[in-house]
XYZ file of N, CA and C in Angstrom:
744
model
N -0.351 4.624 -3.495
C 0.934 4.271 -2.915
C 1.559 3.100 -3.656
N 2.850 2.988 -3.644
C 3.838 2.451 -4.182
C 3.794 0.996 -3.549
N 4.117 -0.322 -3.752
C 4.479 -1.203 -3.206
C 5.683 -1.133 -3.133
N 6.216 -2.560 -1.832
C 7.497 -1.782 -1.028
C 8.488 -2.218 -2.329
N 7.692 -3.411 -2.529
C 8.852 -4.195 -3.926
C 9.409 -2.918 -5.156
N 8.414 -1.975 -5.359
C 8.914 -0.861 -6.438
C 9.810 0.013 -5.595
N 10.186 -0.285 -4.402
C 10.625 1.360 -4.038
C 11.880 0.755 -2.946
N 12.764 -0.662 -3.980
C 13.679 -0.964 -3.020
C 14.832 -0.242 -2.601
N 14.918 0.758 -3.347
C 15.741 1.814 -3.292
C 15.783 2.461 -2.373
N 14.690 3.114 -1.908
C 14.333 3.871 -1.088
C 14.188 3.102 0.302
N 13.787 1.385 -0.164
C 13.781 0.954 1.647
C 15.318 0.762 2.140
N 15.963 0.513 1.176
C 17.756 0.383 1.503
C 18.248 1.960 2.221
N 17.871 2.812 1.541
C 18.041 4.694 1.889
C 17.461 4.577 3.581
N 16.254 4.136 3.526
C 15.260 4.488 4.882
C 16.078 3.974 5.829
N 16.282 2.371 5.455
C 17.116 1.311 6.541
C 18.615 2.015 6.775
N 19.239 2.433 5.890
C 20.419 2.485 6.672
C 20.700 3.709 7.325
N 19.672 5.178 7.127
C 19.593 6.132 7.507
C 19.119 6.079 9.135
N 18.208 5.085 9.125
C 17.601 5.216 10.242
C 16.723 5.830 10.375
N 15.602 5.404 9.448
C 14.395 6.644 9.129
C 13.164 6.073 9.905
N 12.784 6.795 10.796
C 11.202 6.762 11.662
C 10.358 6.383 10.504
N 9.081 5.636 10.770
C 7.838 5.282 9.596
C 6.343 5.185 11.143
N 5.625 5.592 10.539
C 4.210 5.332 11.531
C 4.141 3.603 10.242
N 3.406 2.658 11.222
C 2.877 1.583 10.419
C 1.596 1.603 10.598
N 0.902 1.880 9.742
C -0.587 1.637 10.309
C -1.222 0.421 9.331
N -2.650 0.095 9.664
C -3.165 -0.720 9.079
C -4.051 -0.570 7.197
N -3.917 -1.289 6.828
C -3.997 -0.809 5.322
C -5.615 -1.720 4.980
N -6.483 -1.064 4.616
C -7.614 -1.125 4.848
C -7.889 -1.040 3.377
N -8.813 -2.622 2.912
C -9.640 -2.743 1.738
C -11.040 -2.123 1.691
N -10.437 -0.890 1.236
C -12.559 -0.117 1.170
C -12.425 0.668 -0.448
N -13.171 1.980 -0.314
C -13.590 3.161 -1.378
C -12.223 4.042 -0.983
N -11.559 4.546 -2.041
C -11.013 5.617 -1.189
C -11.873 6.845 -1.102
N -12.013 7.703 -0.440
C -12.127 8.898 0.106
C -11.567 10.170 0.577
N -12.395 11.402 0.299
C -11.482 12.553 0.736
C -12.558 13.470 1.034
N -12.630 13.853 1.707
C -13.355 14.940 2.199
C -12.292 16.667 2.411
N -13.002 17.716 1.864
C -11.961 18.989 2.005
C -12.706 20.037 2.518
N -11.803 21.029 2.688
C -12.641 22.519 2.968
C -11.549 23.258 1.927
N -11.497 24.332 1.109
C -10.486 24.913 0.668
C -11.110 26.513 0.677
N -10.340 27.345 0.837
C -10.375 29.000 1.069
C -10.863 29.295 -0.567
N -11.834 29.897 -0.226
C -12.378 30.779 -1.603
C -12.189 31.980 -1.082
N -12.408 33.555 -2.551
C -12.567 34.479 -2.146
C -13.522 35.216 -1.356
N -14.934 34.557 -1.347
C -15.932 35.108 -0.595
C -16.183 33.864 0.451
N -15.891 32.143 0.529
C -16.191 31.404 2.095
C -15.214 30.240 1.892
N -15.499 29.558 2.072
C -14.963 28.221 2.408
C -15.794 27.141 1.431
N -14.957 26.337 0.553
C -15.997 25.421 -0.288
C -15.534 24.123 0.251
N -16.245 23.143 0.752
C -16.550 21.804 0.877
C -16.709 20.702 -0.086
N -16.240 19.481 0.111
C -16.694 18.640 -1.248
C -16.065 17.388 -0.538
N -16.557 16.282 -1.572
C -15.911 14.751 -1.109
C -15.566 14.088 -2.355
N -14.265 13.611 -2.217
C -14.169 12.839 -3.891
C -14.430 11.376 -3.525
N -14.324 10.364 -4.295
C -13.565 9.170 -4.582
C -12.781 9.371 -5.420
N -11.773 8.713 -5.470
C -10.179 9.146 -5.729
C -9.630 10.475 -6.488
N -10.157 10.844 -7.539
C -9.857 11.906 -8.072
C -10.847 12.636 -8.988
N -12.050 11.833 -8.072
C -13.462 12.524 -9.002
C -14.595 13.369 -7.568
N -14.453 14.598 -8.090
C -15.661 15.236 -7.129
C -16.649 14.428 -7.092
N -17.566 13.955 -6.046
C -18.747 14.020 -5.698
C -20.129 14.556 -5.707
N -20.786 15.303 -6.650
C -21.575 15.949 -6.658
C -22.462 15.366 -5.852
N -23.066 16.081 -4.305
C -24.035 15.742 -3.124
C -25.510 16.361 -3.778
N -25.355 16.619 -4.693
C -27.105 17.014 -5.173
C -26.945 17.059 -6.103
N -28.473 16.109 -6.854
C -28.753 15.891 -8.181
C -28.657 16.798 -9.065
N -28.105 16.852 -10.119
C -28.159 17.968 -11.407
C -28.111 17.238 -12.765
N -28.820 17.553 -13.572
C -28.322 17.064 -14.738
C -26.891 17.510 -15.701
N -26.402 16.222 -16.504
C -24.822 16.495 -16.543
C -25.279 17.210 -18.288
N -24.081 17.681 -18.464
C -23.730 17.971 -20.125
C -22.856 16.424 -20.837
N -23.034 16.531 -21.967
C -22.789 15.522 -22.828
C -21.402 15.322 -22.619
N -20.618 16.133 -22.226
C -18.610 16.095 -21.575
C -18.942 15.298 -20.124
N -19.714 15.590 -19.370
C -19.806 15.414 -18.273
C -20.244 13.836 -17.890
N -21.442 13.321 -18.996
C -21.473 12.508 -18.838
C -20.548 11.219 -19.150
N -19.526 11.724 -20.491
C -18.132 10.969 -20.958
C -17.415 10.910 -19.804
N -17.405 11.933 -19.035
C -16.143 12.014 -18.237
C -16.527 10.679 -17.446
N -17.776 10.485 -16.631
C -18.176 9.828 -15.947
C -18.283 8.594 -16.047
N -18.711 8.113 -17.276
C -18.314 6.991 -17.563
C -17.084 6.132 -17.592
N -16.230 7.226 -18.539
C -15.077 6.829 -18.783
C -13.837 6.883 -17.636
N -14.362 7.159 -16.342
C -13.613 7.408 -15.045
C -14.209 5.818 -14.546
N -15.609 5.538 -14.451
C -15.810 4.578 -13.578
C -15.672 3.598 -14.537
N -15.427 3.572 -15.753
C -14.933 2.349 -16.186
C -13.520 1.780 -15.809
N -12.766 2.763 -15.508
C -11.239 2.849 -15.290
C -11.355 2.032 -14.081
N -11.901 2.399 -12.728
C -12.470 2.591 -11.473
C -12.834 0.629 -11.650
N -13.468 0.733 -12.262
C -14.162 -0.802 -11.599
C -13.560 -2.423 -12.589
N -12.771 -1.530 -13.309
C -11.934 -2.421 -13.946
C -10.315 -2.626 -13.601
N -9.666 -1.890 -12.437
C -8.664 -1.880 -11.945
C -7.948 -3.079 -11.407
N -8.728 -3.847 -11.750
C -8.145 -5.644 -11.264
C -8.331 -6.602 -12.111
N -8.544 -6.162 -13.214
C -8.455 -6.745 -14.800
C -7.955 -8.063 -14.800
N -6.879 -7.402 -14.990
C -5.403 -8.532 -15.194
C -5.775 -9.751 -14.241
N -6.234 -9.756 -13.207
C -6.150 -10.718 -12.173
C -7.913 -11.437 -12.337
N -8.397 -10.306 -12.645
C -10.025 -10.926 -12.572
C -10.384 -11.904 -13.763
N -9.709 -11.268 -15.148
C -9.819 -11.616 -16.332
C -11.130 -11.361 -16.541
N -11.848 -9.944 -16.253
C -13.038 -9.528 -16.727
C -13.620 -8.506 -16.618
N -14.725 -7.652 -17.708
C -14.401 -6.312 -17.931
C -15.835 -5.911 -17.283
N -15.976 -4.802 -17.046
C -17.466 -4.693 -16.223
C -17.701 -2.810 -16.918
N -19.036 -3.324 -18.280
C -19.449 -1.813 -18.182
C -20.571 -1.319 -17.377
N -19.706 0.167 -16.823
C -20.912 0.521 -15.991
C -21.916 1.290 -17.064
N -23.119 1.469 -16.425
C -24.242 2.204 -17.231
C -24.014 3.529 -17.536
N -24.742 3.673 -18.835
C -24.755 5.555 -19.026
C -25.653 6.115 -18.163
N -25.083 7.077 -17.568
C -25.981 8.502 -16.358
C -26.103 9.592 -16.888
N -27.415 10.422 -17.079
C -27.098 11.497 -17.694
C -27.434 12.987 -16.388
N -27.356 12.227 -15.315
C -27.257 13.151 -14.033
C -26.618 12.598 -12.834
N -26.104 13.696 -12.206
C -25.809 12.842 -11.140
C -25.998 12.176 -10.259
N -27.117 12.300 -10.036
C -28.186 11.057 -9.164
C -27.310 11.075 -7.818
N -27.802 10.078 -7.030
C -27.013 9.228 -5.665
C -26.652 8.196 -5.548
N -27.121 6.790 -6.659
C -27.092 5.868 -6.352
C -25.455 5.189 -6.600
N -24.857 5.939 -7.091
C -23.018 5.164 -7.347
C -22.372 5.715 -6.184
N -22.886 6.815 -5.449
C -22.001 7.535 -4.519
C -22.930 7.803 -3.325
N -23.871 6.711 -3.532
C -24.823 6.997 -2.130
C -24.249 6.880 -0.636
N -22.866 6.019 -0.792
C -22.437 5.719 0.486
C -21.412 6.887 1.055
N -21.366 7.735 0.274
C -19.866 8.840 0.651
C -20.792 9.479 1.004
N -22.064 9.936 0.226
C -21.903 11.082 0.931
C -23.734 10.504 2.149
N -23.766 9.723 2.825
C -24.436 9.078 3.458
C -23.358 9.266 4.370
N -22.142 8.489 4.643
C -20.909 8.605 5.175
C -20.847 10.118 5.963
N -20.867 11.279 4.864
C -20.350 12.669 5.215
C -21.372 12.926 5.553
N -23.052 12.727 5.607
C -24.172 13.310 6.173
C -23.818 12.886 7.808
N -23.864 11.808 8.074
C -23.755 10.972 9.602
C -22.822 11.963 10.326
N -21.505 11.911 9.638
C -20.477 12.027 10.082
C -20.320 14.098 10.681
N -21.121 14.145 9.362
C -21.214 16.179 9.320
C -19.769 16.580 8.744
N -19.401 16.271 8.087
C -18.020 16.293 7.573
C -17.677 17.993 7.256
N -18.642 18.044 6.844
C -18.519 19.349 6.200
C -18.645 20.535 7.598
N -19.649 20.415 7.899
C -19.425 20.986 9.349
C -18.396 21.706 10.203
N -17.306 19.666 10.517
C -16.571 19.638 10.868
C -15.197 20.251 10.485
N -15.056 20.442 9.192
C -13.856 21.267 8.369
C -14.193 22.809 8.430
N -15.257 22.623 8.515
C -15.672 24.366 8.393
C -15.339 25.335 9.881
N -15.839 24.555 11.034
C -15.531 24.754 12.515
C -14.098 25.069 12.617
N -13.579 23.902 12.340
C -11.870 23.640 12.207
C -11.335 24.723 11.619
N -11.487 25.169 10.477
C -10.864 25.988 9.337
C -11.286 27.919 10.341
N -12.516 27.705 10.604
C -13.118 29.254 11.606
C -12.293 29.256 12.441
N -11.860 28.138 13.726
C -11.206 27.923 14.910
C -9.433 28.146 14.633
N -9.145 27.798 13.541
C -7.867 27.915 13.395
C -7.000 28.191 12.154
N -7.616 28.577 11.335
C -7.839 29.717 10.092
C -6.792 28.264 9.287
N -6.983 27.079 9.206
C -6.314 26.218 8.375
C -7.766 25.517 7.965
N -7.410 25.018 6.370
C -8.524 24.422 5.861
C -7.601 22.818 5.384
N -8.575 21.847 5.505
C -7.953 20.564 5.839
C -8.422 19.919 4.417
N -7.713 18.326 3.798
C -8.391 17.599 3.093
C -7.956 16.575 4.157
N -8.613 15.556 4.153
C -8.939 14.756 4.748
C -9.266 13.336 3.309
N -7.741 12.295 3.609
C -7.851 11.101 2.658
C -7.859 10.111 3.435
N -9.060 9.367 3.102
C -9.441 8.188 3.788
C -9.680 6.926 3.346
N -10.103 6.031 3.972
C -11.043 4.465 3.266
C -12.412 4.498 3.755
N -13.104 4.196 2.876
C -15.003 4.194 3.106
C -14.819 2.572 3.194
N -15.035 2.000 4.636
C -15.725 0.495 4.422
C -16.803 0.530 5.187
N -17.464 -0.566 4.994
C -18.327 -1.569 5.794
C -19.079 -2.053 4.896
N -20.298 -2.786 4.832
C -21.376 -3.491 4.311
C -21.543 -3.189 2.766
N -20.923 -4.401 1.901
C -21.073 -3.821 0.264
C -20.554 -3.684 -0.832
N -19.198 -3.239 0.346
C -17.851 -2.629 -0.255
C -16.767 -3.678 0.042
N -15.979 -3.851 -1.505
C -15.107 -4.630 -1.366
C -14.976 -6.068 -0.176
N -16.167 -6.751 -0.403
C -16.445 -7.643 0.604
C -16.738 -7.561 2.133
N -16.565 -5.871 2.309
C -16.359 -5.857 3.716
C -15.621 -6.477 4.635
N -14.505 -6.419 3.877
C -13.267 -7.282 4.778
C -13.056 -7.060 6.390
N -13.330 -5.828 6.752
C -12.965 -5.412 7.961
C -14.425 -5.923 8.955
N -15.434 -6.785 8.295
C -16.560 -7.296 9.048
C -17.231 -6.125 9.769
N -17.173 -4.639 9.421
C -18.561 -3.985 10.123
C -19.857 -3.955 9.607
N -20.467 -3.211 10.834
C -21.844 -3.976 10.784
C -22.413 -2.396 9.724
N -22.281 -1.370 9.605
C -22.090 0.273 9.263
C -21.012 1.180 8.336
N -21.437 1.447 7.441
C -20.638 1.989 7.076
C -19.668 2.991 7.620
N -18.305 3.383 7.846
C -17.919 4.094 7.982
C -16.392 4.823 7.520
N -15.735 5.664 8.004
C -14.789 6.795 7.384
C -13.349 6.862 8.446
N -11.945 6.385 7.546
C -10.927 6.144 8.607
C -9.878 7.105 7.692
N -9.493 8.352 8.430
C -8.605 8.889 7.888
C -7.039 8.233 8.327
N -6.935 8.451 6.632
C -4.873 8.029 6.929
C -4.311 9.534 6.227
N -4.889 10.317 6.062
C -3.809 11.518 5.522
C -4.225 12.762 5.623
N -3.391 13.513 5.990
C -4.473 14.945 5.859
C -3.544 16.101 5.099
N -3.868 16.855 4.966
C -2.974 17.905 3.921
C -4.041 19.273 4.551
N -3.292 20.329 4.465
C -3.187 21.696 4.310
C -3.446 22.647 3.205
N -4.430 23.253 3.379
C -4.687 24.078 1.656
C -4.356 23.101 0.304
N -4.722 21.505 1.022
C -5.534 21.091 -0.491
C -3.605 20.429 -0.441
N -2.340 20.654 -0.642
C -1.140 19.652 -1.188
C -0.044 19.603 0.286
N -0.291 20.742 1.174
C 0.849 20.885 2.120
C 0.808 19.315 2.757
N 1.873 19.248 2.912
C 1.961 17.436 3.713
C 2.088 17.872 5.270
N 0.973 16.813 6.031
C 1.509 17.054 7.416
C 1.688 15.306 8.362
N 2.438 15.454 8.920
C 3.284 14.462 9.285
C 2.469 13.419 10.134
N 2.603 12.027 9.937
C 1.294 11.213 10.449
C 1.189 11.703 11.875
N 1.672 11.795 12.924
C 1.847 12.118 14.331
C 0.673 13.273 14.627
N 1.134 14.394 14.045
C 0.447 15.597 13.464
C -0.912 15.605 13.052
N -0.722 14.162 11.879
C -2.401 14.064 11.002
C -3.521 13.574 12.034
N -3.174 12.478 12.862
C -3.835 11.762 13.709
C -4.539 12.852 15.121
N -3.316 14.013 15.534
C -3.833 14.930 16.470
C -4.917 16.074 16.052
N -4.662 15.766 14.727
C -5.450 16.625 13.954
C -7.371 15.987 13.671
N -6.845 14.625 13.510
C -8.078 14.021 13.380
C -9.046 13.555 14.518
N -8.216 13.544 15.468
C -8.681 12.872 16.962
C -9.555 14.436 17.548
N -8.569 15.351 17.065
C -9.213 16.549 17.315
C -10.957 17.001 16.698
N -10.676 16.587 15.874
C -12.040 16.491 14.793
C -13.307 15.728 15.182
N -13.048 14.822 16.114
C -13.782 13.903 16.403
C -14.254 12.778 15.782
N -13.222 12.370 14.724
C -13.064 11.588 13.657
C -12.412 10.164 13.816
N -12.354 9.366 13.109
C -11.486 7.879 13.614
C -10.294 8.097 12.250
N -9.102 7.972 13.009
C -7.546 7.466 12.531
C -7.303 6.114 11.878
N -7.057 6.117 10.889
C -6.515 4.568 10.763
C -5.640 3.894 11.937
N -6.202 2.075 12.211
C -5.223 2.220 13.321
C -4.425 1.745 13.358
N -3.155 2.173 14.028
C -1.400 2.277 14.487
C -0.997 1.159 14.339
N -0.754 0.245 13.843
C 0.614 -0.999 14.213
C 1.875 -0.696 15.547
N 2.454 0.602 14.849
C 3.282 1.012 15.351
C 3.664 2.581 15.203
N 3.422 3.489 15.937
C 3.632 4.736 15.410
C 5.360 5.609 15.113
N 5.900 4.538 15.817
C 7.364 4.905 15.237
C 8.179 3.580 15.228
N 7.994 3.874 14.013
C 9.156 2.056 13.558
C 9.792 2.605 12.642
N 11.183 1.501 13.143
C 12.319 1.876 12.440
C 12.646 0.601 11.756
N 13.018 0.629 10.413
C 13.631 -0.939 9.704
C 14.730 -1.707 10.362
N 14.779 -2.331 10.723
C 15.984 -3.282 11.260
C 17.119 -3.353 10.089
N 18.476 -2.979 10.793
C 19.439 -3.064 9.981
C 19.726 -4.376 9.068
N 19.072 -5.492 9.441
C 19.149 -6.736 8.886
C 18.240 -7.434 8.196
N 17.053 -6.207 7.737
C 15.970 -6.622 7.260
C 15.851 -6.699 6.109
N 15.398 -7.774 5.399
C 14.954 -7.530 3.996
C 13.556 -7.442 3.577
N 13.407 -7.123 2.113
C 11.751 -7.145 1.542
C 11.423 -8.229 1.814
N 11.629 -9.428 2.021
C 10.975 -10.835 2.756
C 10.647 -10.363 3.843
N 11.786 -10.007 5.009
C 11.034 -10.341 6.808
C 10.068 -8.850 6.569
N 9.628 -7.605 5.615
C 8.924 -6.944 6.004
C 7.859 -7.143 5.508
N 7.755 -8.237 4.097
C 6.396 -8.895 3.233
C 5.869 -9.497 4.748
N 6.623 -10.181 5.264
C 6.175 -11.382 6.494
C 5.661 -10.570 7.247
N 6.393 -9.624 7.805
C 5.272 -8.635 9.009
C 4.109 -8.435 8.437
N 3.504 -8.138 7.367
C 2.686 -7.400 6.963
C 1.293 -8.704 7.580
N 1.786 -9.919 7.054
C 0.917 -11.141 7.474
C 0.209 -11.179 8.899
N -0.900 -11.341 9.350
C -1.276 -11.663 10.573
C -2.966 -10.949 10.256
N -3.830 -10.512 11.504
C -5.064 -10.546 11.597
C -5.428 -9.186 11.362
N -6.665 -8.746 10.944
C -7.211 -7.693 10.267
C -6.996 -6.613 11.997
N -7.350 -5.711 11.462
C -7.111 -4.482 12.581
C -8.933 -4.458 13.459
N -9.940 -4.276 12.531
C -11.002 -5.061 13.692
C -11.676 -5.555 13.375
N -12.503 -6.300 14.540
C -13.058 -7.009 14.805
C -12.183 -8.694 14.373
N -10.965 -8.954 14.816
C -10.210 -9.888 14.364
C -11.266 -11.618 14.977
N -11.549 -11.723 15.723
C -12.127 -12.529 16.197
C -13.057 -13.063 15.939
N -14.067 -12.070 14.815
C -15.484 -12.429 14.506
C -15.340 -13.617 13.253
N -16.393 -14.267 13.638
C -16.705 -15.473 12.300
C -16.649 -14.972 11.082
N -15.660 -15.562 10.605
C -15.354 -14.925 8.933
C -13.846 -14.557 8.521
N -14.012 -14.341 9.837
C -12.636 -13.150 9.331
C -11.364 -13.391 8.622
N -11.156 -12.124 7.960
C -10.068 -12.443 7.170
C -8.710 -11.838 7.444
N -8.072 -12.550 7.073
C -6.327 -11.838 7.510
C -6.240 -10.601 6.736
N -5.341 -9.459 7.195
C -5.553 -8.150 7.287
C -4.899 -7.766 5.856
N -5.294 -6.864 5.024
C -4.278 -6.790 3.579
C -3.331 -6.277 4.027
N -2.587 -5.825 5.165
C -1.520 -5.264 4.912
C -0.841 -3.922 5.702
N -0.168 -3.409 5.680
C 0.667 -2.334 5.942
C 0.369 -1.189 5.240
N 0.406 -0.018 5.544
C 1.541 0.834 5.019
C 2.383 1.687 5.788
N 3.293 1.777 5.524
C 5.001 3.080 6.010
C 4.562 4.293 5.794
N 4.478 5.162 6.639
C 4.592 6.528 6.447
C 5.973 7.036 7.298
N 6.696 8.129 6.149
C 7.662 9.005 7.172
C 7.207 9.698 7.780
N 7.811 9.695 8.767
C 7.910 10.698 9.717
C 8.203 12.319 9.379
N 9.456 12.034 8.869
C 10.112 12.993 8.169
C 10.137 13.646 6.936
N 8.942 13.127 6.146
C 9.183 13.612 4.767
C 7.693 12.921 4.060
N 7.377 13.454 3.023
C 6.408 12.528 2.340
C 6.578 11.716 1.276
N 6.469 11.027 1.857
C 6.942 9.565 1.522
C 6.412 8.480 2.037
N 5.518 7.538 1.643
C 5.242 6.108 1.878
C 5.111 4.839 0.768
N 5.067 3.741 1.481
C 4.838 2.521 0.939
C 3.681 1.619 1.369
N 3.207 0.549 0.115
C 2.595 -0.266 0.928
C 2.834 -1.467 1.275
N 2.881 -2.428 1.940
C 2.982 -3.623 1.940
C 2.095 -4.702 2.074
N 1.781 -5.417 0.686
C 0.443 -6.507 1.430
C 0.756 -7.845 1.343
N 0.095 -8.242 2.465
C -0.252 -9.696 2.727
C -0.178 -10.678 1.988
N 0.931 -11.829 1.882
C 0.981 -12.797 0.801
C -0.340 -13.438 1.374
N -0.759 -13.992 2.489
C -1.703 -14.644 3.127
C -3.097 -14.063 2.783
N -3.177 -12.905 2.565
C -4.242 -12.114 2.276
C -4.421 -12.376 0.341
N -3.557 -12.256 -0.509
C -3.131 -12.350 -1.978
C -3.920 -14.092 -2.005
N -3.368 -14.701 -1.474
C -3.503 -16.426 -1.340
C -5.627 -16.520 -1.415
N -5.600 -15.573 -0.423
C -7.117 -15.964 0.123
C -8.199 -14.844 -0.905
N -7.659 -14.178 -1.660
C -8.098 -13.436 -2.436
C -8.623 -14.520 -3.717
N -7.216 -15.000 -4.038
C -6.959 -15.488 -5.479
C -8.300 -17.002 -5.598
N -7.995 -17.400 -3.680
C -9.089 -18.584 -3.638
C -10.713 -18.027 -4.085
N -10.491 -17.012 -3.894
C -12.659 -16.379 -3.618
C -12.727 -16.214 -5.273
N -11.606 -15.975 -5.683
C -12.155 -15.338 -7.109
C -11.905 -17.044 -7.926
């Protein structure tokens, strides 16, 4: 997702249209996706981090396979470069092992993920992806202070690209027996008098949970989803940026 600062265009369009947004809470973890998609003979299952399958059982890779891998999680763990001022190589793998992706699919064992899409997809002949954040213990500081790892969907899609509308995604997920990212506000509208300042400023205040516990840190942030269309933004936390820049 876009920050709101790249997409002032579009918040001027939203604001004066009068465009509905769900706000939910914007969560520092792994991203995640869990799917089911229609084959010709069943239903295939899988979990990425961001745009790399998961392989859930060991195999040994081919000499492409293992480039690919590298050269993805180098991308992957160097994404804050500029700000870190430092480069991190990961090791050569020449299988896929568990130990870089032990927590997804640890995550999707608990959870039965696969299961759960498969039931869903039998019960109502739709096959789901499911895009999420992997936090707790490990990951990205564990900002959100749990004690467990776990899996918060913010998006869901239809045969793998169809967009379905946050209202929609959440009945969909609650249905699942799954946890939603949670709500700020499920229908907010921009104030006719608002600028990218008073909506940087909303974004400021306390993490979504466990706000109270010793430690805690102010929340990164926002993001906008339409209602109406697909389309979102994110917005983060100058207060959160501040307390970042101190740790590093």
């Amino acid at each position: 997702q876009d920050r709101l600062q790249n997409k002032t265009v579009m918040f001027n369009m939203a604001k004066e249209s009068g465009e509905p947004f769900e706000v939910s809470f914007k969560f520092d973890g792994s991203s995640m996706s869990a799917f089911a998609l229609k084959t010709a003979e069943d239903i295939r299952t899988g979990i990425c981090s961001r745009n790399n399958e998961i392989i859930t059982e060991v195999r040994q890779w081919n000499f492409f396979e293992q480039c690919r891998y590298w050269l993805g999680t180098f991308i992957g763990r160097n994404r804050s470069f500029i700000r870190r001022r430092q480069v991190i190589f990961p090791s050569w793998k020449t299988d896929s092992g568990r130990s870089e992706y032990a927590n997804f699919i640890d995550v999707c064992n608990k959870l039965d993920l696969f299961r759960r899409l498969k039931d869903y997809a039998a019960a109502t002949g739709i096959h789901l992806t499911l895009q999420g954040e992997l936090v707790g213990p490990g990951i990205e500081g564990n900002k959100e202070g749990l004690e467990e790892h776990d899996f918060y969907v913010f998006e869901v899609f239809i045969d793998g690209n169809q967009w379905v509308a946050p209202y929609r995604a959440k009945a969909i997920v609650t249905s699942l027996g799954l946890k939603y990212i949670p709500v700020f506000d499920p229908h907010f509208f921009i104030p006719k008098d608002a600028s990218i300042k008073t909506v940087l400023e909303l974004a400021d205040g306390d993490r979504a949970l466990n706000p109270g516990k010793k430690g805690s840190t102010p929340r990164e942030g926002f993001v906008f989803k339409s209602l109406i269309r697909d389309m979102s933004f994110k917005v983060i936390s100058n207060k959160r940026l501040l307390q970042d820049d101190k740790e590093d």
